[in-house]
Tab-separated table of N, CA and C in Angstrom:
chain	number	residue	atom	x	y	z
A	1	UNK	N	-19.810	-27.086	21.377
A	1	UNK	CA	-19.653	-27.972	22.505
A	1	UNK	C	-19.064	-29.301	22.044
A	2	UNK	N	-19.678	-29.926	21.031
A	2	UNK	CA	-19.184	-31.219	20.576
A	2	UNK	C	-17.945	-31.095	19.707
A	3	UNK	N	-17.684	-29.884	19.183
A	3	UNK	CA	-16.510	-29.699	18.330
A	3	UNK	C	-15.238	-29.484	19.143
A	4	UNK	N	-15.371	-29.197	20.420
A	4	UNK	CA	-14.226	-28.923	21.275
A	4	UNK	C	-13.397	-30.203	21.438
A	5	UNK	N	-12.181	-30.189	20.963
A	5	UNK	CA	-11.338	-31.384	20.991
A	5	UNK	C	-10.962	-31.803	22.407
A	6	UNK	N	-10.958	-30.858	23.346
A	6	UNK	CA	-10.609	-31.184	24.723
A	6	UNK	C	-11.803	-31.688	25.527
A	7	UNK	N	-12.996	-31.592	24.962
A	7	UNK	CA	-14.212	-32.025	25.646
A	7	UNK	C	-14.231	-33.543	25.746
A	8	UNK	N	-14.551	-34.027	26.931
A	8	UNK	CA	-14.690	-35.458	27.149
A	8	UNK	C	-16.099	-35.760	27.619
A	9	UNK	N	-16.454	-37.003	27.544
A	9	UNK	CA	-17.772	-37.465	27.991
A	9	UNK	C	-18.082	-36.980	29.400
A	10	UNK	N	-17.092	-37.043	30.282
A	10	UNK	CA	-17.304	-36.680	31.685
A	10	UNK	C	-17.476	-35.176	31.893
A	11	UNK	N	-17.217	-34.368	30.866
A	11	UNK	CA	-17.380	-32.908	30.983
A	11	UNK	C	-18.805	-32.457	30.666
A	12	UNK	N	-19.630	-33.341	30.217
A	12	UNK	CA	-20.978	-32.954	29.811
A	12	UNK	C	-21.860	-32.549	30.983
A	13	UNK	N	-21.452	-32.864	32.203
A	13	UNK	CA	-22.261	-32.511	33.365
A	13	UNK	C	-22.528	-31.010	33.417
A	14	UNK	N	-21.561	-30.197	32.990
A	14	UNK	CA	-21.715	-28.741	33.018
A	14	UNK	C	-22.900	-28.329	32.143
A	15	UNK	N	-22.981	-28.881	30.957
A	15	UNK	CA	-24.030	-28.529	30.014
A	15	UNK	C	-25.376	-29.128	30.424
A	16	UNK	N	-25.364	-30.342	30.900
A	16	UNK	CA	-26.613	-30.997	31.284
A	16	UNK	C	-27.221	-30.314	32.504
A	17	UNK	N	-26.392	-29.916	33.455
A	17	UNK	CA	-26.923	-29.221	34.621
A	17	UNK	C	-27.472	-27.849	34.253
A	18	UNK	N	-26.814	-27.148	33.336
A	18	UNK	CA	-27.319	-25.861	32.864
A	18	UNK	C	-28.638	-26.052	32.117
A	19	UNK	N	-28.709	-27.079	31.305
A	19	UNK	CA	-29.925	-27.378	30.559
A	19	UNK	C	-31.085	-27.653	31.516
A	20	UNK	N	-30.846	-28.476	32.540
A	20	UNK	CA	-31.895	-28.791	33.508
A	20	UNK	C	-32.352	-27.539	34.247
A	21	UNK	N	-31.408	-26.683	34.595
A	21	UNK	CA	-31.752	-25.434	35.285
A	21	UNK	C	-32.715	-24.605	34.434
A	22	UNK	N	-32.417	-24.481	33.155
A	22	UNK	CA	-33.298	-23.730	32.251
A	22	UNK	C	-34.654	-24.413	32.114
A	23	UNK	N	-34.659	-25.727	31.959
A	23	UNK	CA	-35.920	-26.456	31.851
A	23	UNK	C	-36.791	-26.221	33.079
A	24	UNK	N	-36.176	-26.254	34.269
A	24	UNK	CA	-36.932	-26.041	35.506
A	24	UNK	C	-37.506	-24.624	35.568
A	25	UNK	N	-36.707	-23.649	35.158
A	25	UNK	CA	-37.190	-22.260	35.145
A	25	UNK	C	-38.344	-22.106	34.161
A	26	UNK	N	-38.210	-22.669	32.965
A	26	UNK	CA	-39.233	-22.521	31.941
A	26	UNK	C	-40.488	-23.331	32.272
A	27	UNK	N	-40.351	-24.400	33.055
A	27	UNK	CA	-41.525	-25.156	33.488
A	27	UNK	C	-42.377	-24.315	34.439
A	28	UNK	N	-41.728	-23.399	35.148
A	28	UNK	CA	-42.445	-22.500	36.061
A	28	UNK	C	-42.968	-21.262	35.337
A	29	UNK	N	-42.166	-20.745	34.392
A	29	UNK	CA	-42.556	-19.536	33.653
A	29	UNK	C	-41.848	-19.536	32.298
A	30	UNK	N	-42.606	-19.804	31.264
A	30	UNK	CA	-42.045	-19.904	29.911
A	30	UNK	C	-42.046	-18.575	29.175
A	31	UNK	N	-42.337	-17.492	29.862
A	31	UNK	CA	-42.405	-16.175	29.216
A	31	UNK	C	-41.161	-15.821	28.407
A	32	UNK	N	-39.935	-16.079	28.915
A	32	UNK	CA	-38.752	-15.714	28.115
A	32	UNK	C	-38.709	-16.377	26.738
A	33	UNK	N	-39.337	-17.528	26.604
A	33	UNK	CA	-39.331	-18.238	25.319
A	33	UNK	C	-40.229	-17.575	24.284
A	34	UNK	N	-41.129	-16.741	24.735
A	34	UNK	CA	-42.042	-16.068	23.813
A	34	UNK	C	-41.429	-14.805	23.217
A	35	UNK	N	-40.290	-14.385	23.747
A	35	UNK	CA	-39.694	-13.127	23.273
A	35	UNK	C	-38.218	-13.277	22.926
A	36	UNK	N	-37.811	-14.442	22.512
A	36	UNK	CA	-36.418	-14.726	22.127
A	36	UNK	C	-35.450	-14.561	23.279
A	37	UNK	N	-35.955	-14.582	24.516
A	37	UNK	CA	-35.085	-14.437	25.674
A	37	UNK	C	-34.606	-15.763	26.228
A	38	UNK	N	-35.106	-16.850	25.685
A	38	UNK	CA	-34.748	-18.169	26.199
A	38	UNK	C	-33.589	-18.771	25.440
A	39	UNK	N	-32.527	-19.023	26.150
A	39	UNK	CA	-31.357	-19.660	25.542
A	39	UNK	C	-30.663	-20.486	26.613
A	40	UNK	N	-30.390	-21.727	26.326
A	40	UNK	CA	-29.757	-22.590	27.316
A	40	UNK	C	-28.274	-22.268	27.450
A	41	UNK	N	-27.589	-22.139	26.332
A	41	UNK	CA	-26.147	-21.914	26.350
A	41	UNK	C	-25.832	-20.584	25.691
A	42	UNK	N	-25.300	-19.657	26.436
A	42	UNK	CA	-25.023	-18.313	25.913
A	42	UNK	C	-24.089	-18.329	24.710
A	43	UNK	N	-23.157	-19.281	24.679
A	43	UNK	CA	-22.209	-19.309	23.562
A	43	UNK	C	-22.856	-19.777	22.255
A	44	UNK	N	-24.103	-20.250	22.331
A	44	UNK	CA	-24.810	-20.688	21.125
A	44	UNK	C	-26.072	-19.868	20.886
A	45	UNK	N	-26.077	-18.656	21.380
A	45	UNK	CA	-27.233	-17.773	21.223
A	45	UNK	C	-27.369	-17.351	19.759
A	46	UNK	N	-28.594	-17.352	19.271
A	46	UNK	CA	-28.849	-16.931	17.893
A	46	UNK	C	-28.741	-15.420	17.782
A	47	UNK	N	-28.114	-14.991	16.717
A	47	UNK	CA	-28.037	-13.558	16.447
A	47	UNK	C	-29.385	-13.108	15.893
A	48	UNK	N	-29.940	-12.026	16.430
A	48	UNK	CA	-31.247	-11.574	15.929
A	48	UNK	C	-31.168	-11.136	14.462
A	49	UNK	N	-32.150	-11.552	13.695
A	49	UNK	CA	-32.282	-11.116	12.312
A	49	UNK	C	-33.776	-10.988	12.020
A	50	UNK	N	-34.127	-10.611	10.819
A	50	UNK	CA	-35.537	-10.360	10.526
A	50	UNK	C	-36.385	-11.619	10.642
A	51	UNK	N	-35.808	-12.788	10.379
A	51	UNK	CA	-36.565	-14.037	10.485
A	51	UNK	C	-36.854	-14.360	11.944
A	52	UNK	N	-35.819	-14.319	12.788
A	52	UNK	CA	-36.048	-14.632	14.202
A	52	UNK	C	-36.975	-13.620	14.850
A	53	UNK	N	-36.866	-12.361	14.454
A	53	UNK	CA	-37.763	-11.350	15.013
A	53	UNK	C	-39.214	-11.626	14.611
A	54	UNK	N	-39.410	-12.106	13.396
A	54	UNK	CA	-40.761	-12.426	12.929
A	54	UNK	C	-41.352	-13.606	13.707
A	55	UNK	N	-40.507	-14.517	14.155
A	55	UNK	CA	-40.977	-15.674	14.907
A	55	UNK	C	-41.492	-15.300	16.294
A	56	UNK	N	-41.027	-14.183	16.816
A	56	UNK	CA	-41.365	-13.816	18.183
A	56	UNK	C	-42.309	-12.618	18.272
A	57	UNK	N	-43.103	-12.428	17.242
A	57	UNK	CA	-44.119	-11.378	17.267
A	57	UNK	C	-45.222	-11.827	18.228
A	58	UNK	N	-45.610	-10.943	19.123
A	58	UNK	CA	-46.643	-11.258	20.107
A	58	UNK	C	-47.992	-11.447	19.421
A	59	UNK	N	-48.724	-12.489	19.858
A	59	UNK	CA	-50.053	-12.754	19.300
A	59	UNK	C	-51.030	-12.985	20.441
A	60	UNK	N	-52.290	-13.112	20.095
A	60	UNK	CA	-53.312	-13.338	21.113
A	60	UNK	C	-53.233	-14.736	21.707
A	61	UNK	N	-52.517	-15.645	21.069
A	61	UNK	CA	-52.391	-17.014	21.593
A	61	UNK	C	-51.164	-17.189	22.491
A	62	UNK	N	-50.492	-16.104	22.837
A	62	UNK	CA	-49.294	-16.202	23.675
A	62	UNK	C	-49.567	-16.906	25.006
A	63	UNK	N	-50.705	-16.623	25.622
A	63	UNK	CA	-51.004	-17.241	26.915
A	63	UNK	C	-51.121	-18.752	26.778
A	64	UNK	N	-51.825	-19.203	25.753
A	64	UNK	CA	-51.971	-20.641	25.511
A	64	UNK	C	-50.624	-21.272	25.188
A	65	UNK	N	-49.835	-20.587	24.384
A	65	UNK	CA	-48.502	-21.085	24.033
A	65	UNK	C	-47.636	-21.193	25.285
A	66	UNK	N	-47.705	-20.199	26.139
A	66	UNK	CA	-46.940	-20.200	27.392
A	66	UNK	C	-47.326	-21.397	28.257
A	67	UNK	N	-48.611	-21.650	28.404
A	67	UNK	CA	-49.066	-22.800	29.197
A	67	UNK	C	-48.595	-24.119	28.600
A	68	UNK	N	-48.675	-24.224	27.277
A	68	UNK	CA	-48.230	-25.448	26.606
A	68	UNK	C	-46.731	-25.657	26.802
A	69	UNK	N	-45.962	-24.589	26.654
A	69	UNK	CA	-44.514	-24.701	26.853
A	69	UNK	C	-44.167	-25.110	28.289
A	70	UNK	N	-44.886	-24.579	29.237
A	70	UNK	CA	-44.629	-24.939	30.639
A	70	UNK	C	-44.905	-26.416	30.892
A	71	UNK	N	-45.950	-26.941	30.275
A	71	UNK	CA	-46.244	-28.385	30.385
A	71	UNK	C	-45.133	-29.213	29.735
A	72	UNK	N	-44.718	-28.779	28.553
A	72	UNK	CA	-43.664	-29.496	27.841
A	72	UNK	C	-42.372	-29.496	28.656
A	73	UNK	N	-42.005	-28.347	29.189
A	73	UNK	CA	-40.760	-28.277	29.950
A	73	UNK	C	-40.845	-29.006	31.282
A	74	UNK	N	-42.022	-29.111	31.859
A	74	UNK	CA	-42.180	-29.930	33.066
A	74	UNK	C	-41.862	-31.390	32.732
A	75	UNK	N	-42.305	-31.833	31.562
A	75	UNK	CA	-41.979	-33.196	31.120
A	75	UNK	C	-40.491	-33.337	30.817
A	76	UNK	N	-39.897	-32.306	30.210
A	76	UNK	CA	-38.455	-32.329	29.948
A	76	UNK	C	-37.670	-32.479	31.246
A	77	UNK	N	-38.121	-31.806	32.302
A	77	UNK	CA	-37.457	-31.910	33.610
A	77	UNK	C	-37.506	-33.349	34.102
A	78	UNK	N	-38.683	-33.954	34.020
A	78	UNK	CA	-38.854	-35.339	34.473
A	78	UNK	C	-37.947	-36.286	33.699
A	79	UNK	N	-37.938	-36.155	32.378
A	79	UNK	CA	-37.133	-37.047	31.534
A	79	UNK	C	-35.641	-36.813	31.769
A	80	UNK	N	-35.239	-35.560	31.875
A	80	UNK	CA	-33.823	-35.249	32.099
A	80	UNK	C	-33.345	-35.843	33.414
A	81	UNK	N	-34.137	-35.687	34.455
A	81	UNK	CA	-33.751	-36.250	35.762
A	81	UNK	C	-33.683	-37.771	35.716
A	82	UNK	N	-34.558	-38.378	34.937
A	82	UNK	CA	-34.585	-39.839	34.855
A	82	UNK	C	-33.459	-40.381	33.970
A	83	UNK	N	-33.255	-39.764	32.804
A	83	UNK	CA	-32.319	-40.310	31.826
A	83	UNK	C	-30.874	-39.838	32.004
A	84	UNK	N	-30.681	-38.674	32.592
A	84	UNK	CA	-29.338	-38.101	32.697
A	84	UNK	C	-28.905	-37.912	34.147
A	85	UNK	N	-29.458	-38.715	35.041
A	85	UNK	CA	-29.180	-38.554	36.467
A	85	UNK	C	-27.704	-38.698	36.818
A	86	UNK	N	-26.942	-39.445	36.043
A	86	UNK	CA	-25.518	-39.602	36.354
A	86	UNK	C	-24.743	-38.300	36.159
A	87	UNK	N	-25.298	-37.349	35.397
A	87	UNK	CA	-24.636	-36.063	35.159
A	87	UNK	C	-25.139	-34.960	36.092
A	88	UNK	N	-26.092	-35.277	36.939
A	88	UNK	CA	-26.648	-34.292	37.857
A	88	UNK	C	-25.905	-34.347	39.188
A	89	UNK	N	-26.004	-33.305	40.007
A	89	UNK	CA	-25.312	-33.327	41.304
A	89	UNK	C	-25.635	-34.605	42.081
A	90	UNK	N	-24.583	-35.231	42.576
A	90	UNK	CA	-24.738	-36.495	43.284
A	90	UNK	C	-24.586	-37.711	42.390
A	91	UNK	N	-24.612	-37.512	41.071
A	91	UNK	CA	-24.458	-38.621	40.128
A	91	UNK	C	-22.985	-38.960	39.907
A	92	UNK	N	-22.743	-40.081	39.288
A	92	UNK	CA	-21.375	-40.563	39.058
A	92	UNK	C	-20.511	-39.542	38.313
A	93	UNK	N	-21.110	-38.835	37.345
A	93	UNK	CA	-20.382	-37.835	36.568
A	93	UNK	C	-20.933	-36.432	36.814
A	94	UNK	N	-21.466	-36.187	37.998
A	94	UNK	CA	-22.145	-34.938	38.301
A	94	UNK	C	-21.265	-33.799	38.770
A	95	UNK	N	-19.965	-33.998	38.778
A	95	UNK	CA	-19.053	-32.928	39.188
A	95	UNK	C	-17.724	-33.095	38.443
A	96	UNK	N	-16.796	-32.191	38.737
A	96	UNK	CA	-15.486	-32.221	38.064
A	96	UNK	C	-14.855	-33.605	38.220
A	97	UNK	N	-14.546	-34.263	37.104
A	97	UNK	CA	-13.989	-35.617	37.170
A	97	UNK	C	-12.540	-35.615	37.653
A	98	UNK	N	-12.179	-36.703	38.279
A	98	UNK	CA	-10.794	-36.859	38.736
A	98	UNK	C	-9.894	-37.156	37.532
A	99	UNK	N	-8.616	-37.022	37.722
A	99	UNK	CA	-7.639	-37.326	36.669
A	99	UNK	C	-7.763	-38.798	36.273
A	100	UNK	N	-7.974	-39.658	37.254
A	100	UNK	CA	-8.110	-41.095	36.979
A	100	UNK	C	-9.349	-41.381	36.123
A	101	UNK	N	-10.453	-40.701	36.462
A	101	UNK	CA	-11.691	-40.904	35.703
A	101	UNK	C	-11.519	-40.397	34.265
A	102	UNK	N	-10.859	-39.263	34.112
A	102	UNK	CA	-10.596	-38.738	32.758
A	102	UNK	C	-9.795	-39.741	31.938
A	103	UNK	N	-8.755	-40.293	32.543
A	103	UNK	CA	-7.910	-41.253	31.840
A	103	UNK	C	-8.704	-42.507	31.472
A	104	UNK	N	-9.546	-42.941	32.383
A	104	UNK	CA	-10.327	-44.158	32.162
A	104	UNK	C	-11.334	-43.987	31.020
A	105	UNK	N	-11.908	-42.789	30.888
A	105	UNK	CA	-12.956	-42.553	29.897
A	105	UNK	C	-12.493	-41.727	28.699
A	106	UNK	N	-11.199	-41.592	28.505
A	106	UNK	CA	-10.713	-40.720	27.434
A	106	UNK	C	-11.118	-41.188	26.042
A	107	UNK	N	-11.439	-42.457	25.886
A	107	UNK	CA	-11.822	-42.967	24.565
A	107	UNK	C	-13.336	-42.996	24.368
A	108	UNK	N	-14.104	-42.587	25.367
A	108	UNK	CA	-15.564	-42.538	25.223
A	108	UNK	C	-15.931	-41.403	24.283
A	109	UNK	N	-16.721	-41.699	23.290
A	109	UNK	CA	-17.098	-40.718	22.278
A	109	UNK	C	-18.258	-39.856	22.779
A	110	UNK	N	-18.295	-38.606	22.320
A	110	UNK	CA	-19.375	-37.697	22.681
A	110	UNK	C	-20.609	-37.904	21.821
A	111	UNK	N	-20.451	-38.524	20.691
A	111	UNK	CA	-21.575	-38.749	19.788
A	111	UNK	C	-21.677	-40.245	19.488
A	112	UNK	N	-22.734	-40.617	18.838
A	112	UNK	CA	-22.885	-42.009	18.425
A	112	UNK	C	-22.642	-42.161	16.926
A	113	UNK	N	-21.768	-41.324	16.389
A	113	UNK	CA	-21.505	-41.354	14.947
A	113	UNK	C	-20.938	-42.684	14.483
A	114	UNK	N	-20.153	-43.339	15.325
A	114	UNK	CA	-19.562	-44.613	14.923
A	114	UNK	C	-20.662	-45.610	14.591
A	115	UNK	N	-21.641	-45.742	15.468
A	115	UNK	CA	-22.725	-46.697	15.198
A	115	UNK	C	-23.645	-46.192	14.088
A	116	UNK	N	-23.858	-44.892	14.005
A	116	UNK	CA	-24.696	-44.355	12.928
A	116	UNK	C	-24.064	-44.602	11.569
A	117	UNK	N	-22.747	-44.520	11.483
A	117	UNK	CA	-22.067	-44.788	10.213
A	117	UNK	C	-22.326	-46.208	9.737
A	118	UNK	N	-22.333	-47.159	10.674
A	118	UNK	CA	-22.575	-48.557	10.293
A	118	UNK	C	-23.982	-48.715	9.714
A	119	UNK	N	-24.975	-48.076	10.337
A	119	UNK	CA	-26.334	-48.157	9.812
A	119	UNK	C	-26.455	-47.436	8.479
A	120	UNK	N	-25.723	-46.351	8.318
A	120	UNK	CA	-25.718	-45.643	7.044
A	120	UNK	C	-25.173	-46.511	5.933
A	121	UNK	N	-24.113	-47.240	6.211
A	121	UNK	CA	-23.535	-48.163	5.230
A	121	UNK	C	-24.533	-49.259	4.869
A	122	UNK	N	-25.236	-49.772	5.874
A	122	UNK	CA	-26.242	-50.806	5.621
A	122	UNK	C	-27.341	-50.265	4.719
A	123	UNK	N	-27.862	-49.103	5.056
A	123	UNK	CA	-28.914	-48.490	4.232
A	123	UNK	C	-28.433	-48.290	2.801
A	124	UNK	N	-27.225	-47.772	2.660
A	124	UNK	CA	-26.672	-47.516	1.333
A	124	UNK	C	-26.547	-48.802	0.535
A	125	UNK	N	-26.075	-49.866	1.185
A	125	UNK	CA	-25.861	-51.139	0.474
A	125	UNK	C	-27.184	-51.787	0.061
A	126	UNK	N	-28.250	-51.550	0.806
A	126	UNK	CA	-29.537	-52.179	0.495
A	126	UNK	C	-30.284	-51.440	-0.612
A	127	UNK	N	-30.004	-50.165	-0.803
A	127	UNK	CA	-30.800	-49.381	-1.738
A	127	UNK	C	-30.024	-48.893	-2.950
A	128	UNK	N	-28.902	-49.494	-3.258
A	128	UNK	CA	-28.207	-49.054	-4.488
A	128	UNK	C	-28.564	-49.908	-5.655
């Protein structure tokens, strides 16, 4: 997603809305997460291997884990709606952006690597 050179800041609404949809579903029923069935983005699905299969072995604590996950995802829904509301339907960036909006935001970065690099340099200079 972030490696796509054509991806712009205003295109993130597609991913954020999909993420919220999954969070809402899992807040109601987290069962798919107990059996490796939970994945937000199909293009980033993990390939099953012996390690992932071992992680999803059913245990007697599955019910408790399911309840805990549902509570966690209910909180994720609340935070996502509060913090990412501009990318949700009705928000400023909640739908396909216009050509003008794309042009206006073409230099907006998808990551905060620029600012992280500055802090990395500071840390490096203080501890050498």
